[in-house]
Coordinates of C-alpha atoms in Angstrom, one line a residue:
M241 CA 122.9 136.2 10.6
T242 CA 125.5 133.5 10.3
R243 CA 125.5 130.5 12.7
R244 CA 128.7 132.0 14.3
E245 CA 126.9 135.3 15.0
F246 CA 124.0 133.5 16.7
A247 CA 126.5 131.6 18.8
A248 CA 128.4 134.8 19.8
L249 CA 125.2 136.3 21.1
G250 CA 124.5 133.2 23.2
L251 CA 121.4 132.3 21.2
A252 CA 120.3 128.8 20.1
L253 CA 121.3 128.2 16.5
P254 CA 118.7 128.2 13.7
A255 CA 118.2 125.1 11.6
L256 CA 119.2 126.9 8.5
G257 CA 121.2 130.0 7.7
L258 CA 120.2 132.7 5.1
D259 CA 122.5 131.3 2.4
S260 CA 121.1 127.9 2.8
I261 CA 117.6 129.2 2.4
L262 CA 118.5 131.2 -0.7
S263 CA 120.0 128.1 -2.3
N264 CA 116.6 126.4 -1.8
T265 CA 114.5 129.2 -3.3
K266 CA 114.9 128.8 -7.1
P267 CA 112.2 130.2 -9.4
P268 CA 110.7 127.7 -11.8
Q269 CA 111.6 127.7 -15.4
F270 CA 109.1 127.4 -18.3
P271 CA 109.3 126.2 -21.9
D272 CA 109.6 128.9 -24.6
R273 CA 106.0 128.6 -25.7
E274 CA 103.3 131.3 -25.7
F275 CA 99.5 131.1 -25.6
S276 CA 97.8 134.4 -26.1
I277 CA 94.4 134.6 -24.5
L278 CA 93.2 136.4 -27.7
K279 CA 93.6 133.2 -29.6
F280 CA 91.1 131.5 -27.3
G281 CA 88.4 134.1 -27.6
A282 CA 89.4 136.9 -25.1
A283 CA 88.5 140.5 -26.0
E284 CA 88.5 143.7 -24.1
K285 CA 85.4 144.6 -22.1
K286 CA 83.9 141.1 -22.4
D287 CA 84.0 138.3 -19.9
C288 CA 87.3 136.5 -20.6
T289 CA 87.0 133.8 -17.9
D290 CA 86.4 130.9 -20.3
A291 CA 89.1 132.1 -22.8
I292 CA 91.7 132.3 -20.0
K293 CA 90.7 128.9 -18.8
K294 CA 91.1 127.4 -22.3
A295 CA 94.5 129.1 -22.7
I296 CA 95.7 127.7 -19.4
A297 CA 94.5 124.2 -20.3
A298 CA 96.2 124.3 -23.7
C299 CA 99.4 125.5 -22.2
A300 CA 99.4 122.8 -19.5
Q301 CA 98.6 120.0 -22.0
S302 CA 101.4 121.1 -24.3
G303 CA 104.0 120.7 -21.4
G304 CA 103.9 124.3 -20.1
G305 CA 104.8 127.8 -21.2
R306 CA 103.4 131.3 -20.9
V307 CA 99.8 132.3 -21.1
V308 CA 100.0 135.9 -22.3
V309 CA 97.5 138.6 -21.3
P310 CA 98.1 141.5 -23.9
E311 CA 97.7 145.2 -23.3
G312 CA 94.2 146.1 -22.4
V313 CA 91.5 145.5 -19.8
F314 CA 90.1 142.0 -19.7
P315 CA 87.2 141.3 -17.3
T316 CA 87.4 137.8 -15.7
G317 CA 86.2 135.6 -12.9
A318 CA 88.3 133.1 -11.0
I319 CA 91.6 131.9 -12.7
H320 CA 92.9 128.5 -11.8
L321 CA 96.6 127.8 -12.7
K322 CA 97.9 124.4 -13.7
S323 CA 101.4 122.9 -13.5
G324 CA 103.9 124.4 -16.0
V325 CA 101.9 127.6 -16.6
N326 CA 103.2 131.1 -16.3
L327 CA 100.4 133.6 -16.4
H328 CA 102.2 136.6 -18.0
L329 CA 100.9 140.1 -18.1
V330 CA 102.6 142.4 -20.6
K331 CA 102.9 146.1 -19.8
N332 CA 99.5 147.8 -19.5
A333 CA 97.7 144.5 -19.3
T334 CA 94.9 144.4 -16.7
P335 CA 92.9 141.4 -15.8
L336 CA 89.9 143.1 -14.1
F337 CA 88.2 140.7 -11.6
S338 CA 84.5 140.5 -11.4
R339 CA 82.5 141.9 -8.5
D340 CA 79.9 139.1 -8.9
P341 CA 80.4 136.4 -6.2
K342 CA 78.9 133.8 -8.6
Q343 CA 82.1 134.1 -10.7
Y344 CA 84.0 132.4 -7.8
V345 CA 81.9 129.3 -7.4
P346 CA 81.9 126.3 -7.2
V347 CA 83.7 126.4 -3.8
V348 CA 87.2 125.1 -3.5
F349 CA 89.4 123.7 -0.8
T350 CA 91.0 126.7 0.9
R351 CA 92.2 128.1 4.2
W352 CA 90.5 131.1 5.6
E353 CA 92.2 133.1 8.4
G354 CA 94.1 129.9 9.3
T355 CA 91.2 127.4 9.2
E356 CA 90.6 125.0 6.3
C357 CA 87.2 125.1 4.6
M358 CA 85.3 125.0 1.3
N359 CA 84.8 128.6 0.2
Y360 CA 84.7 130.9 -2.7
S361 CA 87.6 130.4 -5.1
P362 CA 90.5 132.9 -4.5
F363 CA 90.7 135.1 -7.6
I364 CA 93.8 133.3 -8.7
Y365 CA 94.1 129.8 -7.3
A366 CA 96.2 126.7 -7.7
F367 CA 95.8 123.4 -5.9
E368 CA 98.6 120.8 -5.7
Q369 CA 100.3 122.2 -8.8
T370 CA 104.1 122.4 -9.6
N371 CA 106.0 125.1 -11.5
I372 CA 103.5 127.9 -11.6
A373 CA 104.0 131.7 -12.0
I374 CA 102.4 135.1 -12.4
S375 CA 104.7 137.5 -14.1
G376 CA 105.0 140.6 -16.2
E377 CA 104.6 144.4 -15.9
G378 CA 100.8 144.4 -15.9
T379 CA 98.3 144.9 -13.1
L380 CA 96.0 142.5 -11.3
D381 CA 92.9 144.6 -10.3
G382 CA 90.7 143.0 -7.7
N383 CA 88.0 145.7 -8.3
A384 CA 87.1 145.7 -4.6
D385 CA 85.8 148.8 -2.8
C386 CA 83.5 149.7 0.1
D387 CA 80.5 148.6 -1.9
H388 CA 82.0 145.4 -3.2
W389 CA 83.8 142.7 -1.0
W390 CA 85.2 145.1 1.6
N391 CA 81.7 145.8 3.0
W392 CA 81.4 142.1 3.9
S393 CA 84.1 142.6 6.6
G394 CA 81.8 144.7 8.8
K395 CA 84.7 147.0 9.7
G396 CA 87.1 149.5 8.2
G397 CA 84.5 152.1 7.6
C398 CA 82.9 150.0 4.8
G399 CA 79.4 148.8 4.4
K400 CA 76.0 150.2 5.5
K401 CA 74.0 149.5 8.6
G402 CA 71.9 146.3 8.1
E403 CA 74.1 144.8 5.3
P404 CA 75.2 141.2 5.9
T405 CA 78.7 140.6 7.0
Q406 CA 81.1 137.7 7.5
A407 CA 80.8 137.7 11.3
E408 CA 78.3 134.8 11.7
A409 CA 80.1 132.6 9.2
R410 CA 83.5 133.4 10.6
N411 CA 82.4 132.4 14.1
E412 CA 80.8 129.3 12.8
L413 CA 83.9 128.3 10.9
M414 CA 86.2 128.7 14.0
A415 CA 83.7 126.7 16.1
S416 CA 83.6 123.9 13.5
A417 CA 87.3 123.6 13.6
D418 CA 87.3 123.5 17.4
H419 CA 84.8 120.6 17.2
D420 CA 86.7 118.7 14.5
V421 CA 84.0 119.0 11.9
P422 CA 85.5 117.4 8.7
V423 CA 86.7 120.0 6.2
K424 CA 84.4 118.8 3.5
D425 CA 81.5 119.7 5.7
R426 CA 82.7 123.3 6.4
V427 CA 81.0 124.7 3.3
Y428 CA 80.6 128.4 2.8
G429 CA 80.5 130.4 -0.4
E430 CA 77.3 132.0 -1.6
G431 CA 75.3 133.8 1.1
R432 CA 78.0 133.3 3.8
W433 CA 80.1 136.4 3.1
L434 CA 83.6 135.1 3.7
R435 CA 85.7 137.1 1.3
P436 CA 88.1 135.2 -1.0
Q437 CA 91.8 135.8 -1.1
F438 CA 93.4 137.4 -4.2
I439 CA 96.2 134.9 -5.0
Q440 CA 96.4 131.5 -3.2
P441 CA 98.6 128.7 -4.3
Y442 CA 97.6 125.7 -2.0
R443 CA 99.9 122.7 -1.6
C444 CA 102.0 123.9 -4.5
T445 CA 105.7 123.5 -5.2
N446 CA 108.0 125.9 -7.1
V447 CA 105.9 129.2 -7.2
L448 CA 106.9 132.5 -8.7
I449 CA 105.1 135.8 -8.5
E450 CA 107.1 138.5 -10.1
N451 CA 106.9 142.2 -11.1
V452 CA 103.1 142.6 -11.3
M453 CA 101.1 145.3 -9.7
I454 CA 98.3 144.2 -7.4
R455 CA 95.5 146.5 -6.2
N456 CA 92.0 146.5 -4.7
S457 CA 92.0 143.0 -3.2
P458 CA 89.0 141.6 -1.4
M459 CA 91.2 140.6 1.6
W460 CA 94.7 138.9 1.8
E461 CA 96.6 139.5 -1.4
I462 CA 99.3 136.9 -1.8
N463 CA 98.7 133.8 0.4
P464 CA 100.8 130.7 -0.3
V465 CA 99.5 127.9 1.9
L466 CA 101.4 124.6 2.5
C467 CA 103.8 125.5 -0.3
K468 CA 107.5 124.8 -0.9
N469 CA 109.9 127.0 -2.8
V470 CA 108.1 130.3 -3.3
T471 CA 109.6 133.5 -4.8
V472 CA 107.7 136.8 -4.6
R473 CA 109.9 139.4 -6.4
G474 CA 109.5 142.9 -7.7
V475 CA 105.8 143.0 -6.8
K476 CA 104.0 146.3 -6.0
I477 CA 100.9 146.1 -3.8
S478 CA 98.5 149.0 -3.2
S479 CA 95.3 148.0 -1.5
H480 CA 93.8 149.7 1.6
G481 CA 90.7 147.6 2.3
P482 CA 90.1 145.8 5.6
N483 CA 92.3 142.7 6.2
N484 CA 94.3 143.7 3.0
D485 CA 97.5 142.0 4.1
G486 CA 100.2 142.2 1.4
C487 CA 101.9 138.8 1.5
D488 CA 101.0 136.0 3.9
P489 CA 103.1 132.9 3.7
E490 CA 101.2 130.2 5.6
S491 CA 102.7 126.9 6.7
S492 CA 105.1 127.2 3.8
T493 CA 108.9 126.4 3.5
D494 CA 111.6 128.2 1.7
V495 CA 110.1 131.5 0.8
L496 CA 111.8 134.6 -0.7
I497 CA 110.1 138.0 -0.7
D498 CA 112.5 140.3 -2.5
N499 CA 112.4 143.9 -3.8
C500 CA 108.7 144.4 -3.2
E501 CA 106.7 147.4 -2.3
F502 CA 103.8 147.3 0.1
D503 CA 101.1 149.9 0.8
T504 CA 98.3 148.1 2.5
G505 CA 95.3 148.2 4.8
D506 CA 96.7 145.6 7.1
D507 CA 100.0 143.9 7.7
C508 CA 102.5 144.3 4.8
I509 CA 103.9 140.8 5.4
A510 CA 102.3 138.4 7.8
I511 CA 103.8 135.0 8.4
K512 CA 101.3 132.4 9.6
S513 CA 100.8 128.7 10.2
G514 CA 97.2 128.0 11.0
R515 CA 94.9 128.9 13.8
N516 CA 94.1 127.1 17.1
R517 CA 93.0 123.5 16.8
D518 CA 93.1 123.5 13.0
G519 CA 96.7 124.7 13.0
R520 CA 97.7 122.1 15.5
R521 CA 95.9 119.4 13.6
L522 CA 98.0 120.1 10.5
A523 CA 101.1 121.0 12.5
V524 CA 103.0 122.4 9.5
P525 CA 105.3 125.4 10.3
S526 CA 106.2 128.3 8.2
Q527 CA 110.0 128.2 8.1
N528 CA 113.0 129.4 6.2
I529 CA 111.7 132.7 5.0
I530 CA 113.7 135.7 3.7
V531 CA 112.4 139.2 3.3
K532 CA 114.9 141.5 1.8
N533 CA 115.2 144.8 -0.1
C534 CA 111.5 145.6 0.4
V535 CA 109.7 148.9 1.0
M536 CA 106.8 149.1 3.5
K537 CA 104.5 152.1 3.6
D538 CA 101.0 152.1 5.2
G539 CA 100.0 149.0 7.1
H540 CA 99.6 147.5 10.5
G541 CA 103.0 145.8 10.6
G542 CA 106.0 145.9 8.3
V543 CA 106.8 142.2 9.0
T544 CA 104.4 140.4 11.3
I545 CA 104.5 136.9 12.7
G546 CA 101.0 135.7 13.7
S547 CA 98.5 136.0 14.9
E548 CA 97.6 132.6 13.4
A549 CA 100.8 130.7 14.2
S550 CA 99.6 127.6 16.0
G551 CA 101.7 125.4 13.7
D552 CA 105.0 127.2 14.6
V553 CA 107.2 129.7 12.7
R554 CA 111.0 129.6 12.6
N555 CA 114.0 130.9 10.7
V556 CA 112.8 134.3 9.4
Y557 CA 115.3 136.8 8.1
V558 CA 114.4 140.4 7.4
E559 CA 117.2 142.4 5.7
N560 CA 117.9 145.7 4.0
C561 CA 114.3 146.9 4.1
K562 CA 112.9 150.4 4.4
M563 CA 109.7 151.2 6.4
D564 CA 108.2 154.6 6.8
S565 CA 104.7 155.9 7.4
P566 CA 102.7 157.5 10.2
H567 CA 100.1 154.9 9.3
L568 CA 102.5 152.0 9.8
N569 CA 102.1 150.7 13.3
V570 CA 105.1 148.4 14.0
A571 CA 108.3 147.5 12.1
L572 CA 108.7 143.9 13.4
R573 CA 105.8 142.4 15.2
I574 CA 105.2 139.0 16.8
K575 CA 101.6 138.5 18.1
T576 CA 100.1 135.4 19.7
N577 CA 98.4 134.2 22.9
S578 CA 97.8 131.1 25.0
F579 CA 94.8 130.0 23.0
R580 CA 96.6 129.9 19.7
G581 CA 100.0 128.8 21.1
G582 CA 102.8 127.8 18.8
K583 CA 106.5 128.1 18.9
I584 CA 108.1 131.2 17.2
E585 CA 111.9 131.2 17.1
N586 CA 114.9 132.4 15.3
I587 CA 113.7 135.7 14.0
S588 CA 116.3 138.2 12.7
M589 CA 116.0 141.8 11.5
K590 CA 119.1 143.4 10.1
N591 CA 120.2 146.5 8.2
C592 CA 116.8 148.1 8.1
S593 CA 115.9 151.8 8.2
V594 CA 112.6 153.0 9.7
G595 CA 111.5 156.5 9.1
Q596 CA 108.6 156.4 11.5
V597 CA 106.1 154.0 13.0
A598 CA 103.1 154.8 15.1
G599 CA 103.8 152.2 17.8
A600 CA 107.0 150.2 18.5
V601 CA 109.9 149.3 16.3
L602 CA 110.0 145.8 17.8
D603 CA 106.8 144.5 19.4
V604 CA 106.4 141.0 20.8
D605 CA 103.0 140.6 22.4
L606 CA 101.7 137.3 24.0
F607 CA 98.5 139.1 25.0
Y608 CA 97.1 139.5 21.5
E609 CA 93.3 139.3 21.4
E610 CA 92.3 136.4 23.8
G611 CA 95.5 136.8 25.8
E612 CA 96.5 134.7 28.7
G613 CA 94.5 131.8 30.3
G614 CA 94.4 129.3 27.5
E615 CA 95.8 125.8 27.5
Y616 CA 98.5 126.3 24.7
T617 CA 101.2 128.5 26.1
P618 CA 103.3 130.0 23.3
L619 CA 107.1 129.8 23.2
V620 CA 108.8 132.9 21.7
R621 CA 112.6 132.9 21.7
N622 CA 115.8 133.9 19.8
I623 CA 114.9 137.4 18.4
V624 CA 117.7 139.4 17.0
M625 CA 117.7 143.0 15.8
E626 CA 120.9 144.4 14.3
D627 CA 121.9 147.7 12.6
V628 CA 118.3 149.1 12.7
T629 CA 117.6 152.8 12.8
C630 CA 114.3 154.6 13.5
N631 CA 113.7 158.3 13.4
K632 CA 110.3 158.4 15.2
S633 CA 108.2 155.9 17.2
K634 CA 106.1 155.6 20.4
Y635 CA 108.3 152.9 21.8
A636 CA 111.7 151.5 20.7
V637 CA 110.9 148.1 22.1
S638 CA 107.7 146.6 23.5
L639 CA 108.0 143.0 24.9
R640 CA 105.1 141.5 26.8
G641 CA 105.5 137.9 27.9
Y642 CA 103.9 135.8 30.7
K643 CA 105.3 135.1 34.1
S644 CA 104.8 131.5 33.4
A645 CA 106.3 131.8 29.8
P646 CA 108.6 134.7 29.4
I647 CA 109.9 135.8 26.1
R648 CA 113.4 134.3 25.8
D649 CA 116.7 135.6 24.3
V650 CA 116.1 138.9 22.6
S651 CA 119.2 140.6 21.4
L652 CA 119.7 144.1 19.9
A653 CA 123.0 145.4 18.6
R654 CA 124.1 148.6 16.9
C655 CA 120.6 150.1 16.8
T656 CA 119.6 153.8 17.0
F657 CA 116.1 154.9 17.9
D658 CA 115.4 158.7 17.9
H659 CA 112.4 160.8 18.8
V660 CA 111.0 158.0 20.9
E661 CA 108.0 159.1 23.0
K662 CA 107.9 156.6 25.8
E663 CA 110.2 154.3 27.7
N664 CA 110.5 150.7 26.6
M665 CA 107.8 148.3 27.8
I666 CA 109.5 145.2 29.1
Q667 CA 107.4 142.5 30.9
N668 CA 108.6 139.0 31.6
V669 CA 111.6 138.7 29.4
T670 CA 114.7 136.5 30.1
G671 CA 118.0 136.9 28.2
L672 CA 117.5 140.4 27.0
R673 CA 120.7 141.9 25.6
A674 CA 121.5 145.3 24.2
R675 CA 124.9 146.2 22.7
D676 CA 125.7 149.6 21.2
V677 CA 122.0 150.7 21.3
T678 CA 121.0 154.3 21.8
I679 CA 117.5 155.7 22.4
N680 CA 117.1 159.5 22.1
G681 CA 120.9 159.8 22.2
Q682 CA 121.3 157.8 25.4
K683 CA 122.9 154.4 25.6
W684 CA 120.5 151.7 26.6
S685 CA 121.8 148.7 28.5
A686 CA 119.2 146.0 29.0

């Protein structure tokens, strides 16, 4: 939306408009140099971890370029990108990631479900690098299934009775953050069962992930943390394991997610900014994020904000997307509570078509998980939905705020919701507006 459109609806103006954000999201450029992993000892059906590492080092030392993975299947462990390196997968190239956890040690500085720690390396990782990319028409295969990685979650129908899970380590990690244990002492990795993310650039600037196929991730798939200027474009994700979010920008600024396809076991896109005390300690928001021209199939939410949003989220634009699946729960979802807190504001969804969702088209829930009763009351305001259609849903709109902290300023315009099973759920909302909105053929006036 333009600033004028926000003002016309009586809403507080966002810090930046869509055009301003687009001008700030510029993919990095790379020198015209190529480093084939074959020249560094890679070969099909053998461990190529060291060869890929040598190719990346040579590329970075030369001033940057493309590290090329040719056609074929190349087994590997963790890949660590360096500044100036574009990891390029030609058509029919497949880095196949090892199922052996020992291939992802030593531990690295990471963020796990919104809390900083030392844990297994993400499959593709970069720390404090500039101008990095993953590109090409090949496939990144995480090789995860119910007997490898997914069973550590202890849910989702994976794993066998008596097998170890992440539950104990997860609870310990959250408690250590609540008690201000230094990050260097929050050490996990081997024997602790916290699954690594697939792709995690951490504190990086100028990041591009383009055109690749991603499948079978251990958990979150694309997770830029504390990054600036991120472009995710033309990516296809198919991964139905537990916590298999598609793209999770976390405490990141100027992010473009464009022309991607998501078919996931959790949220297709989940925008986050840290959890509880750790999120408030860093206090870095996710902001200035555009999602456009994307297709969402299976997943918990099409575009979700939270649940780890203690560092705030603002200025999110969702435009020209298609969402459709009986296994997609919500089109646009905001989830938080009074233990996680945070400010979530200036969220716009425009020109989107929804075939069907199992729950609501728009869902804002301040009672997620721990719910009310905490010390950090969230603020959610300035939500706009325009020119959105849905053919089937349980609710058109579900908005659940607190009496002490109502959801503020929600506006819908020119929306059509058909085959809606139940009446809207509206609890503790101020400034709710509906203009030219029909539900099951009847005009809805908020």
